[in-house]
Structure formats: C-alpha cells, structure tokens
Coordinates of C-alpha atoms and ligand atoms in Angstrom, one line a residue:
M633 CA 158.0 -20.3 125.6
N634 CA 161.4 -21.7 124.6
L635 CA 164.3 -19.3 125.0
S636 CA 167.6 -20.0 123.3
G637 CA 170.7 -19.2 125.4
N638 CA 171.4 -16.5 122.9
T639 CA 168.0 -14.9 123.2
F640 CA 168.2 -15.1 127.0
R641 CA 171.6 -13.4 127.0
N642 CA 170.3 -10.7 124.7
C643 CA 167.2 -10.1 126.8
M644 CA 169.4 -9.7 129.9
L645 CA 171.6 -7.3 127.9
A646 CA 168.6 -5.3 126.8
A647 CA 167.3 -5.2 130.3
S648 CA 170.6 -4.0 131.7
L649 CA 170.7 -1.2 129.1
V650 CA 167.3 0.0 130.4
L651 CA 168.5 -0.3 134.0
A652 CA 171.5 1.8 133.1
A653 CA 169.1 4.4 131.7
G654 CA 167.3 4.6 135.0
A655 CA 164.2 2.6 134.0
P656 CA 162.3 0.5 136.6
G657 CA 163.9 -2.7 137.7
L658 CA 163.9 -5.9 135.6
A659 CA 161.0 -8.0 136.8
S660 CA 161.0 -10.9 134.4
A661 CA 163.9 -12.2 132.3
Q662 CA 161.5 -14.0 130.0
A663 CA 161.1 -12.2 126.8
L664 CA 157.9 -11.7 124.9
E665 CA 158.4 -12.7 121.3
L666 CA 156.9 -10.3 118.8
S667 CA 157.1 -11.1 115.1
I668 CA 156.5 -8.4 112.4
R669 CA 155.7 -9.1 108.8
A670 CA 157.1 -6.1 107.0
D671 CA 156.9 -8.1 103.8
E672 CA 153.0 -8.3 104.1
P673 CA 151.9 -4.6 104.1
G674 CA 148.3 -4.1 104.8
L675 CA 146.0 -1.1 104.5
P676 CA 146.8 2.6 104.8
I677 CA 146.4 4.0 108.3
S678 CA 144.6 7.3 107.7
R679 CA 146.0 10.4 109.3
Y680 CA 142.4 11.3 110.2
L681 CA 142.5 8.7 113.0
Y682 CA 144.5 11.3 114.8
G683 CA 141.8 14.0 114.7
Q684 CA 140.6 16.4 117.3
F685 CA 137.2 17.6 118.5
A686 CA 136.8 21.1 119.9
E687 CA 133.4 22.2 121.2
H688 CA 132.1 25.4 122.6
L689 CA 132.2 23.9 126.1
G690 CA 133.7 25.2 129.3
R691 CA 137.2 26.7 128.6
G692 CA 137.7 24.6 125.5
I693 CA 137.4 27.4 122.9
Y694 CA 137.2 30.5 125.0
E695 CA 140.4 30.9 127.1
G696 CA 141.8 27.6 125.9
I697 CA 142.3 28.6 122.3
W698 CA 140.7 32.0 121.8
V699 CA 141.4 34.9 124.2
G700 CA 140.7 37.8 121.9
E701 CA 143.0 40.4 120.5
D702 CA 142.9 42.6 123.6
S703 CA 144.0 39.8 126.0
P704 CA 147.2 40.2 128.0
I705 CA 147.8 36.5 127.1
P706 CA 150.2 36.6 124.1
N707 CA 148.1 36.0 121.0
T708 CA 147.9 36.4 117.3
K709 CA 144.6 37.7 116.0
G710 CA 143.0 36.6 119.3
F711 CA 144.5 33.0 119.3
R712 CA 146.8 32.0 122.1
N713 CA 150.4 31.8 120.7
D714 CA 151.4 29.0 123.1
V715 CA 148.4 26.8 122.4
V716 CA 148.5 27.2 118.7
A717 CA 152.3 26.5 118.5
A718 CA 151.8 23.3 120.6
L719 CA 148.9 22.1 118.6
K720 CA 150.7 22.8 115.3
A721 CA 153.5 20.6 116.4
L722 CA 151.0 17.7 116.7
Q723 CA 150.3 17.7 112.9
I724 CA 146.5 17.6 113.6
P725 CA 144.9 16.4 110.4
V726 CA 141.3 17.5 111.2
V727 CA 139.3 19.4 113.7
R728 CA 135.6 18.8 114.4
W729 CA 133.7 21.9 115.5
P730 CA 131.4 23.5 117.0
G731 CA 130.0 20.5 118.9
G732 CA 129.0 18.0 120.2
C733 CA 125.7 18.8 121.8
F734 CA 126.4 22.5 121.2
A735 CA 126.2 21.9 117.4
D736 CA 122.4 21.3 117.5
E737 CA 121.7 24.7 119.2
Y738 CA 124.3 26.6 117.1
H739 CA 123.1 29.1 114.6
W740 CA 125.9 30.0 112.3
R741 CA 124.7 33.5 111.5
D742 CA 125.3 34.4 115.2
G743 CA 129.0 33.9 114.7
I744 CA 129.8 36.1 111.7
G745 CA 130.2 39.9 111.1
P746 CA 131.7 42.4 113.5
R747 CA 132.3 40.8 116.9
D748 CA 130.7 43.6 118.9
Q749 CA 127.5 43.1 117.0
R750 CA 127.2 39.4 117.5
P751 CA 124.4 38.3 119.7
V752 CA 125.1 36.8 123.2
R753 CA 123.2 33.4 123.6
I754 CA 123.0 30.9 126.4
N755 CA 125.1 27.8 126.2
T756 CA 122.3 25.7 127.6
H757 CA 124.1 22.4 127.5
W758 CA 127.3 23.4 129.1
G759 CA 127.0 25.4 132.3
W760 CA 124.2 27.8 131.1
V761 CA 126.8 30.4 130.5
D762 CA 127.0 33.3 128.0
E763 CA 128.0 32.3 124.5
T764 CA 129.4 35.6 123.1
N765 CA 129.8 34.2 119.6
A766 CA 133.2 35.9 119.4
F767 CA 134.5 32.6 117.9
G768 CA 132.6 31.8 114.8
T769 CA 133.0 30.5 111.3
H770 CA 135.8 32.9 110.3
E771 CA 137.7 32.2 113.5
F772 CA 137.4 28.5 113.1
F773 CA 138.9 28.5 109.7
E774 CA 141.6 30.8 110.8
L775 CA 142.5 28.2 113.5
V776 CA 142.4 25.4 111.0
D777 CA 144.7 27.3 108.7
M778 CA 147.1 28.1 111.5
L779 CA 147.3 24.4 112.4
G780 CA 147.5 23.1 108.8
S781 CA 144.4 21.0 109.6
E782 CA 141.2 20.3 107.7
A783 CA 137.7 21.3 108.7
Y784 CA 134.9 19.0 109.9
I785 CA 131.8 21.1 110.5
A786 CA 129.0 19.7 112.6
G787 CA 125.7 21.1 111.4
N788 CA 122.5 21.7 113.3
I789 CA 119.7 19.3 112.6
G790 CA 118.2 19.5 116.1
S791 CA 117.0 23.1 116.1
G792 CA 117.9 24.3 112.7
T793 CA 116.2 24.1 109.3
P794 CA 117.5 22.4 106.1
R795 CA 117.7 25.9 104.7
E796 CA 119.9 27.1 107.5
M797 CA 122.2 24.2 107.2
A798 CA 122.4 24.5 103.4
E799 CA 123.1 28.2 103.6
W800 CA 126.0 27.7 106.0
L801 CA 127.6 25.4 103.5
E802 CA 127.0 27.9 100.8
Y803 CA 128.5 30.7 102.9
M804 CA 131.6 28.7 103.4
T805 CA 132.0 27.2 99.9
A806 CA 130.3 29.5 97.3
D807 CA 132.7 30.8 94.7
G808 CA 130.3 32.9 92.6
N809 CA 128.3 36.1 93.2
S810 CA 125.6 34.8 95.4
E811 CA 124.5 37.0 98.3
L812 CA 126.1 34.6 100.8
A813 CA 129.4 34.5 98.9
E814 CA 129.3 38.3 98.9
L815 CA 128.5 38.3 102.6
R816 CA 131.5 36.1 103.4
R817 CA 133.6 38.5 101.4
A818 CA 132.2 41.5 103.2
N819 CA 133.1 39.8 106.4
G820 CA 136.7 39.5 105.3
R821 CA 137.1 36.2 103.5
Q822 CA 137.5 36.4 99.7
D823 CA 138.0 32.8 98.7
P824 CA 135.8 29.9 99.7
W825 CA 137.1 27.7 102.4
K826 CA 137.6 24.0 102.0
V827 CA 135.1 22.1 104.0
S828 CA 136.4 18.5 104.0
F829 CA 133.7 16.9 106.2
F830 CA 130.1 17.9 107.2
G831 CA 128.2 16.2 110.0
V832 CA 124.5 16.2 109.7
G833 CA 123.6 16.6 113.4
N834 CA 125.2 15.1 116.5
E835 CA 124.0 12.4 118.9
T836 CA 120.5 12.6 117.5
W837 CA 119.4 9.9 119.9
G838 CA 120.0 12.3 122.8
C839 CA 121.0 16.0 123.0
G840 CA 120.7 16.3 119.2
G841 CA 116.9 15.8 119.2
N842 CA 116.0 12.6 121.0
M843 CA 115.1 10.9 117.7
T844 CA 114.6 7.3 116.7
P845 CA 117.0 5.9 114.2
A846 CA 114.2 5.6 111.5
Y847 CA 113.1 9.2 112.0
Y848 CA 116.6 10.5 111.8
A849 CA 117.4 8.4 108.7
D850 CA 114.5 10.2 106.9
L851 CA 115.6 13.5 108.3
Y852 CA 119.2 12.8 107.2
K853 CA 118.1 12.3 103.6
R854 CA 116.1 15.5 103.7
Y855 CA 118.9 17.7 105.1
A856 CA 121.6 16.0 103.0
T857 CA 119.6 16.6 99.8
F858 CA 120.1 20.4 100.2
L859 CA 123.8 20.3 101.3
K860 CA 125.3 21.4 98.0
A861 CA 128.7 22.8 97.2
P862 CA 130.7 23.5 94.0
E863 CA 132.4 20.6 92.4
G864 CA 135.9 20.1 93.8
N865 CA 134.8 21.4 97.2
R866 CA 132.1 19.0 98.2
P867 CA 132.5 17.8 101.8
K868 CA 132.1 14.2 102.8
K869 CA 128.7 13.9 104.5
I870 CA 128.6 12.1 107.8
A871 CA 125.4 10.9 109.4
S872 CA 125.0 10.9 113.2
G873 CA 125.2 7.4 114.5
G874 CA 125.1 5.5 117.8
S875 CA 127.3 4.9 120.7
N876 CA 129.0 2.1 122.7
E877 CA 127.8 -1.3 121.7
Q878 CA 124.9 0.0 119.7
T879 CA 124.5 -1.1 116.1
I880 CA 120.9 -0.1 115.5
W881 CA 121.9 3.4 114.2
T882 CA 124.4 1.9 111.7
E883 CA 122.0 -0.8 110.7
T884 CA 119.1 1.6 110.1
L885 CA 121.1 4.3 108.3
A886 CA 122.9 1.8 106.2
A887 CA 119.6 0.1 105.1
A888 CA 117.7 3.4 104.6
V889 CA 120.3 5.7 103.0
D890 CA 121.7 4.5 99.7
W891 CA 123.2 7.8 98.5
G892 CA 124.8 10.9 99.8
M893 CA 126.2 9.4 103.0
D894 CA 130.0 9.0 103.2
G895 CA 130.2 8.0 106.8
I896 CA 128.3 7.2 110.0
S897 CA 129.6 8.5 113.2
H898 CA 129.9 6.6 116.4
H899 CA 130.8 7.8 119.9
Y900 CA 132.5 5.9 122.8
Y901 CA 133.7 7.4 126.1
T902 CA 135.8 5.4 128.6
L903 CA 134.5 5.6 132.2
P904 CA 136.7 3.9 134.8
T905 CA 133.7 2.4 136.6
G906 CA 131.5 2.1 133.5
E907 CA 128.8 4.0 135.3
W908 CA 127.7 7.6 134.5
P909 CA 126.6 8.7 138.0
V910 CA 130.0 7.9 139.6
K911 CA 132.5 7.6 136.8
G912 CA 135.8 7.6 138.8
K913 CA 138.4 10.2 139.6
A914 CA 140.9 11.7 137.2
V915 CA 143.7 11.5 139.8
G916 CA 144.2 9.6 143.1
F917 CA 142.3 6.6 141.8
P918 CA 142.9 3.0 143.0
E919 CA 144.7 0.4 140.9
Q920 CA 141.3 -1.3 140.4
E921 CA 140.3 1.8 138.3
W922 CA 143.6 1.7 136.4
I923 CA 142.8 -1.8 135.1
S924 CA 139.1 -1.2 134.7
T925 CA 139.8 1.9 132.6
L926 CA 142.1 0.0 130.3
F927 CA 139.7 -2.9 130.1
N928 CA 136.8 -0.5 129.3
T929 CA 138.7 1.5 126.7
M930 CA 139.6 -1.7 124.8
R931 CA 135.9 -2.5 124.4
I932 CA 136.0 -0.1 121.4
D933 CA 137.6 -3.0 119.5
E934 CA 134.4 -5.0 119.8
Y935 CA 132.1 -2.0 119.2
L936 CA 133.9 -1.2 116.0
R937 CA 133.8 -4.8 114.9
L938 CA 130.1 -5.0 115.5
N939 CA 129.4 -1.9 113.4
E940 CA 131.8 -3.0 110.7
A941 CA 130.0 -6.3 110.4
V942 CA 126.7 -4.4 109.8
L943 CA 128.3 -2.2 107.2
D944 CA 129.9 -5.2 105.5
Q945 CA 126.4 -6.6 104.9
H946 CA 124.9 -3.4 103.5
D947 CA 127.9 -1.9 101.9
P948 CA 130.2 -4.7 100.6
E949 CA 132.1 -2.2 98.4
S950 CA 133.1 -0.3 101.5
K951 CA 132.0 3.1 100.4
V952 CA 130.7 4.2 103.8
G953 CA 133.2 4.8 106.6
L954 CA 132.8 4.7 110.4
Y955 CA 133.7 8.0 112.0
L956 CA 134.5 7.7 115.7
D957 CA 134.2 11.4 116.0
E958 CA 134.1 11.4 119.8
W959 CA 136.3 9.2 122.0
G960 CA 138.3 9.5 125.2
T961 CA 138.1 9.3 129.0
W962 CA 135.4 10.9 131.0
Y963 CA 135.9 11.3 134.8
D964 CA 133.9 12.8 137.7
P965 CA 134.0 16.6 137.8
E966 CA 136.9 18.1 139.8
P967 CA 135.7 19.4 143.2
G968 CA 135.3 23.1 143.2
R969 CA 135.0 23.4 139.4
E970 CA 131.8 24.0 137.3
P971 CA 130.6 20.4 136.6
G972 CA 129.2 21.5 133.2
F973 CA 132.7 22.5 132.0
L974 CA 134.0 18.9 132.0
Y975 CA 137.5 19.9 133.0
Q976 CA 139.6 17.0 134.2
Q977 CA 143.3 16.3 134.9
N978 CA 145.1 14.0 132.6
T979 CA 147.5 11.4 133.9
L980 CA 149.8 8.7 132.6
R981 CA 146.7 6.5 132.5
D982 CA 145.2 8.8 129.8
A983 CA 148.4 8.4 127.7
V984 CA 148.1 4.6 128.0
V985 CA 144.4 4.8 127.0
A986 CA 145.3 7.0 124.0
A987 CA 148.0 4.6 122.8
L988 CA 145.8 1.5 123.3
N989 CA 143.1 3.2 121.2
F990 CA 145.6 4.0 118.5
N991 CA 146.8 0.4 118.4
I992 CA 143.2 -0.7 118.1
F993 CA 142.2 1.9 115.5
H994 CA 145.1 0.8 113.2
R995 CA 143.5 -2.7 113.0
H996 CA 140.2 -1.2 111.8
A997 CA 141.8 0.9 109.1
K998 CA 139.5 -0.6 106.4
R999 CA 136.2 1.0 107.8
L1000 CA 137.4 3.4 110.4
H1001 CA 138.0 6.6 108.5
M1002 CA 138.3 9.0 111.3
A1003 CA 138.7 9.3 115.1
N1004 CA 138.5 12.6 117.0
I1005 CA 139.6 12.7 120.6
A1006 CA 137.3 14.7 123.0
Q1007 CA 138.5 17.3 123.4
T1008 CA 141.4 19.5 122.4
V1009 CA 141.9 21.9 125.3
N1010 CA 140.6 22.0 128.9
V1011 CA 137.8 19.6 128.2
L1012 CA 137.7 15.8 129.0
Q1013 CA 140.8 14.0 127.7
A1014 CA 142.5 17.2 126.6
V1015 CA 145.9 17.3 125.0
I1016 CA 146.5 20.8 126.6
L1017 CA 145.4 22.4 129.8
T1018 CA 145.5 26.1 130.5
E1019 CA 145.0 28.3 133.6
G1020 CA 145.1 32.0 132.8
E1021 CA 148.3 32.6 130.9
K1022 CA 149.8 29.2 131.9
M1023 CA 149.7 26.2 129.7
L1024 CA 150.8 22.5 130.0
L1025 CA 151.0 19.6 127.7
T1026 CA 149.2 16.5 129.1
P1027 CA 150.4 12.9 128.9
T1028 CA 147.8 12.4 126.2
Y1029 CA 149.5 15.2 124.1
H1030 CA 152.7 13.2 124.4
A1031 CA 151.1 10.0 123.2
F1032 CA 149.7 11.9 120.1
E1033 CA 153.1 13.4 119.5
M1034 CA 154.9 10.1 119.7
Y1035 CA 152.5 8.4 117.4
K1036 CA 152.8 11.0 114.6
P1037 CA 154.8 8.7 112.4
F1038 CA 151.7 6.5 112.1
Q1039 CA 149.8 9.2 110.2
D1040 CA 149.3 8.0 106.6
S1041 CA 151.6 5.0 107.2
T1042 CA 150.8 1.5 106.0
F1043 CA 149.8 -1.1 108.5
V1044 CA 152.2 -4.1 108.9
P1045 CA 150.9 -7.2 110.7
N1046 CA 152.4 -8.4 113.9
A1047 CA 151.8 -11.2 116.3
F1048 CA 153.0 -12.2 119.8
A1049 CA 153.9 -15.8 120.5
G1050 CA 151.7 -15.9 123.5
M1051 CA 150.7 -13.1 125.8
P1052 CA 150.5 -13.2 129.6
E1053 CA 147.8 -11.2 131.3
Y1054 CA 147.9 -8.6 134.0
T1055 CA 145.0 -9.4 136.4
L1056 CA 143.5 -7.7 139.3
D1057 CA 140.3 -8.6 141.2
G1058 CA 139.0 -10.8 138.4
V1059 CA 139.7 -8.2 135.6
S1060 CA 142.3 -9.2 133.1
V1061 CA 144.0 -7.3 130.2
P1062 CA 147.0 -8.3 128.1
R1063 CA 150.3 -7.2 129.5
V1064 CA 151.4 -5.6 126.3
S1065 CA 149.7 -4.2 123.2
A1066 CA 151.6 -3.6 119.9
T1067 CA 151.1 -2.0 116.5
S1068 CA 153.4 -1.7 113.6
A1069 CA 153.5 0.1 110.3
R1070 CA 155.7 1.4 107.4
T1071 CA 155.9 5.2 107.5
R1072 CA 155.7 7.4 104.4
D1073 CA 159.5 7.7 104.4
G1074 CA 160.1 4.0 104.5
A1075 CA 160.9 3.4 108.2
L1076 CA 159.3 0.7 110.3
V1077 CA 157.5 2.1 113.3
L1078 CA 156.3 0.2 116.4
G1079 CA 153.8 1.4 119.0
L1080 CA 154.0 -0.5 122.3
V1081 CA 152.1 -0.3 125.5
N1082 CA 152.9 -2.0 128.7
L1083 CA 149.6 -2.1 130.6
D1084 CA 151.1 -3.7 133.8
P1085 CA 151.6 -1.0 136.4
H1086 CA 154.2 -3.2 138.3
E1087 CA 156.2 -5.3 135.9
S1088 CA 158.4 -4.3 133.1
A1089 CA 158.3 -6.4 129.9
T1090 CA 161.2 -7.7 128.0
L1091 CA 160.5 -7.8 124.2
A1092 CA 162.4 -9.7 121.5
V1093 CA 161.2 -8.5 118.1
S1094 CA 161.9 -10.3 114.8
I1095 CA 161.2 -8.6 111.5
D1096 CA 160.6 -10.3 108.2
G1097 CA 161.1 -8.4 105.0
F1098 CA 163.1 -5.5 106.5
A1099 CA 166.8 -5.2 106.9
A1100 CA 167.0 -3.2 110.1
R1101 CA 170.2 -1.2 110.4
S1102 CA 169.4 1.5 112.9
V1103 CA 166.9 1.9 115.7
A1104 CA 165.6 4.7 118.0
G1105 CA 163.2 4.4 120.9
R1106 CA 161.2 6.9 123.0
V1107 CA 159.2 6.0 126.1
L1108 CA 156.6 7.8 128.2
T1109 CA 156.3 6.6 131.8
A1110 CA 156.4 7.8 135.4
N1111 CA 156.6 6.5 138.9
A1112 CA 152.8 6.5 139.7
I1113 CA 149.8 5.4 137.8
D1114 CA 148.2 8.9 138.2
A1115 CA 151.4 10.9 137.5
H1116 CA 150.5 14.1 135.8
N1117 CA 151.7 17.5 134.8
T1118 CA 150.8 20.6 136.8
F1119 CA 151.2 24.3 136.0
D1120 CA 154.0 24.3 138.6
A1121 CA 155.6 21.1 137.4
P1122 CA 154.7 20.8 133.7
E1123 CA 157.3 18.2 132.8
T1124 CA 156.7 15.4 135.3
V1125 CA 155.4 13.2 132.5
K1126 CA 157.2 13.6 129.2
P1127 CA 158.9 11.3 126.7
A1128 CA 162.5 10.1 127.2
A1129 CA 164.9 8.2 125.0
L1130 CA 164.7 4.4 125.4
E1131 CA 167.7 2.2 124.4
V1132 CA 166.9 -0.6 122.0
E1133 CA 169.4 -3.1 121.0
L1134 CA 169.7 -4.2 117.4
D1135 CA 171.1 -7.7 117.2
D1136 CA 171.4 -9.4 113.9
G1137 CA 168.1 -7.7 112.7
R1138 CA 166.3 -8.5 115.9
L1139 CA 165.2 -5.8 118.4
L1140 CA 165.7 -6.3 122.1
L1141 CA 164.1 -3.8 124.5
E1142 CA 162.6 -3.5 127.9
L1143 CA 159.2 -1.7 128.2
P1144 CA 159.0 -0.1 131.7
S1145 CA 155.8 -0.9 133.6
K1146 CA 152.9 1.4 132.7
S1147 CA 154.4 2.9 129.7
V1148 CA 154.0 3.9 126.0
T1149 CA 156.9 3.3 123.7
V1150 CA 157.4 4.2 120.0
V1151 CA 160.4 2.6 118.2
T1152 CA 161.5 3.7 114.8
V1153 CA 163.6 1.3 112.7
R1154 CA 165.4 2.2 109.5
E1155 CA 167.1 0.1 106.8
Ligands
AHR2440 O1 132.2 15.8 124.5 C1 131.2 16.1 125.3 C2 129.8 15.7 124.8 O2 129.7 14.3 124.8 C3 129.4 16.1 123.4 O3 129.0 17.4 123.3 C4 128.4 15.2 123.1 O4 128.3 14.9 121.7 C5 128.7 13.9 123.9 O5 127.7 13.4 124.6

C-alpha cells in the first residue's frame, strides 16, 4: 500500500492521540485504507436485526426478569426494576418467547388466570425443574410493553394441536365478543395485543418433534391455515427452518409452501471448538479459542448466503425473509452450576462476536429480516447476568448498546484497499471488520472490529458524498481476551471515548487490539 507523507503524518498523529488516551501501544504505523460510499446508499438495515430471544430456561425468565411482586428484589408488578431499565435502554425491537425447545411443550392455557391457580409443570428440556407458569401470556406482553418492543410468539407444533395454536392467537388478538376475547378481558386485558410475529414450531428437526422437512412443510401448512387474526393485527408467520450450513429446510419449505409464510427461521450457535461434547470455556480460554471462535462465528456469512441463494430461486420477488431467530455463543457449562441452565460468563470475546455478527447481518439486509440473540438474561450469550439482587451488564450488552444507531439505518457500502490477516496455528481471520450506514437522523455511522488480540490497527477513512464536519468515537476493549464483568467489579469492560481525528473530510483513528468501535460522523 502506498502512503503519502501526509497520510503517514496523520496516521502517526491519530496514533499519538490514542496513546495519549491510554490505549494500547502503536504496533504498526501503516494505515488501513477504508473508503465509504455515502453517495451510494443501499438497503435499509432493519431494527429487527437487534432482536432478543428469552426462553423459559434456567434463570432467564424466573429470577432474571420476573421475581414476583413479593420479592425483596425491587420490582414493578413482579418485573425486576434494574433489568427492565437496562433492557429498555437497549431499544430492543422485538422479543421472541417462550422458546426455543420449551415452546413445543408449552400450553398457553397453563399461563393465564390467577397465578395461584396455574398448574406446575416440569420443564423437561431445561433441568427437569418446576415450571410454575407464573410468567405467562399477560406477563410477556407486560414486559414487551415496558420495553417498547414487539412480540414474537413461538407456537407449539410439537405437542400441541392446530386448535390450541389457533386459540392462543385468538386469545391474544380477538377484538369481538368471542369466549376467548372475554376470557382475556376477565384476566385483566381489555384490548387485543399486537402480535407482530408468530413462529409455527421451533427446531422441528430436533426438540420440536424430530420431523423431516417434508413432513414439517405439510404440517406447517395445516397449522398456518388456522392461524387467523383480525385485519390490521395479523402476525407475520414464520416457519421453523434449519441450522448451520443446512439448506434442505429452506429448500423444502420454499418449494412446498406458496402462501401464508412470511419467513423461514434459521439457527446458528458459535462454539469455540466447533464440537458439541467439548465446546470450550467461557473464560480462561487459550488464544487458539479466541481465533477459532471468531472464525466460527463468521461462518454465518456463508450460511446466510447459501440459504439466500435457495430463496432467490424460489422467491425472486423476495417476499419470504430469513429469520435468524437464535444466534450467539455456546460454551461448556460452568463447573458447579446446573448444566441444563446454560449459564455462562460473557467476555470481551462475546462483544467482538456480537459486533462481527452485526457487521455481517447488515450485508444481508435484503433477505435477513430478523436476528435474535440467545438469550437475554442469564442464558448463553446474555446481555445481562444476575445473582440474587445483583445485576451486571455484559460486554455483549455494550456491543448492542453501541450499535443502536444502526437500527433502521440505511446501509452504505465500504471497502478496504487490502486487508492483512491475523493468523494463529493455521487459522486466519481478517484483522479488521467494518460496516457503515446512514442513520435515521442523517449521521454516518461506522462499526469497526479489530479482531487481532495483539496489534492495534491504524485506520484512514475516506468518505464520498458526505461533508464530514464533526466526529465522535466510542470503543470497547480491555487488557485480556477474556476480560469480563463480575458482580464485584461490574465495570471492568465498558465503553470509553475514542479520539478520532477529522482531517479535510478524512477520518484518522487507531483501533486498539481486540476492540469494538463505533464512530458517528455528522455533516
Ligand atoms: O437457546 C437454547 C436452545 O437452543 C433453544 O431452546 C433451542 O431452540 C436451541 O437448540
């Protein structure tokens, strides 16, 4: 790469600014050149790409979100005040509930009416523990209202009937005098709720019923036929799809279902080792598992591309979306904890994983209509962890918070003039990942990830079609690849200001090693 004397001087200047702010030392004076075409806006980046998934699993709902009105933990109508306030600040666009695997054994009538009369069931998937049904349909919509989110209901196709599924939707949306509308009113909710999305089963290839794609495609049509709601409050219907590199579910559903299907779901979990029996640890992992985790998480790019290609063949008008309604990291259970509760610590690595995924999702905005991280509180790649009355925000929370400006923004193309790789033991990933967009209020926003755990990266950014006049940067980084927040030290990993120089319309900045940065530029 050729560097003019001026560029070199500016890069050194930018680096010294970062050094002055206490960032890691300058490792390379050679700037990576990034060009942004603000004059060539692309597709909208849906806010739904920043969705959440909250299942009845471990301490995700019970204790994590819902503690009940009599709890000593400060709450409003049984919802933890601290958790609700933190989630609200994330501007969560949509919450998927009640599962996951739990969805296909959930019977909605168990979760309505007076709480002391609700039946106790067994949560057979997750720890074989009592499910009190204290958190049911009314509580879910209360949560969604408090967060300013929309509802994505996952219906039970595995062990429920078409009638049960249809009646749940009627209970939630009926506006007339039907028995179910009156029952909802008797239970305290006068007006219908808005159900934005309705999933017809979950992982029907596994915990949702061990079906074949063809069998499920027929079943989907049968159940979806009876999913009716008043005009103006009809949910988008989402079919349960495949996972990882699979395309057979998308292929079969797209070929067999030519009405009443707005989306097909897909799931992908990132395992450091790529192997389920020994996935890798959440903290105290070797550098080999830093790079393998980042490498594995970026496989989603290819998996989305494969499924999009299938949809392009069957649905050239792009009516059917892909819903990545479960994604995130999945590590070995923490020693001493109930393995079925899927509780795991969350480190700087998880924040980098989250930001890499966001950067990839933006490039799939045409078909990727939603993504839901698994899961909101205390489960898998959680944004919040709790222990009794204590709560902490994870590095993943901060990545979501920093990327808020991308919700409902417009994608803007960008390209690097060459990209060096970070390599370890034969595994290579690009050193830097970038995304860019125009926000709803006209700013230009950049999301940048430095994947290299040792080397900072100097960046020179040129922008076409945008007269940059002011700039502000925020960075999330830490000293160690497994740096994390604890209940005793909850602010070890949190965003800080990053100086960015604006020089004749060009941006000059230094990305610390192992970091996530968001830069907002205004005209
Ligand atoms: O998120 C945990 C589980 O992972 C979900 O219940 C299931 O859908 C997936 O296998």
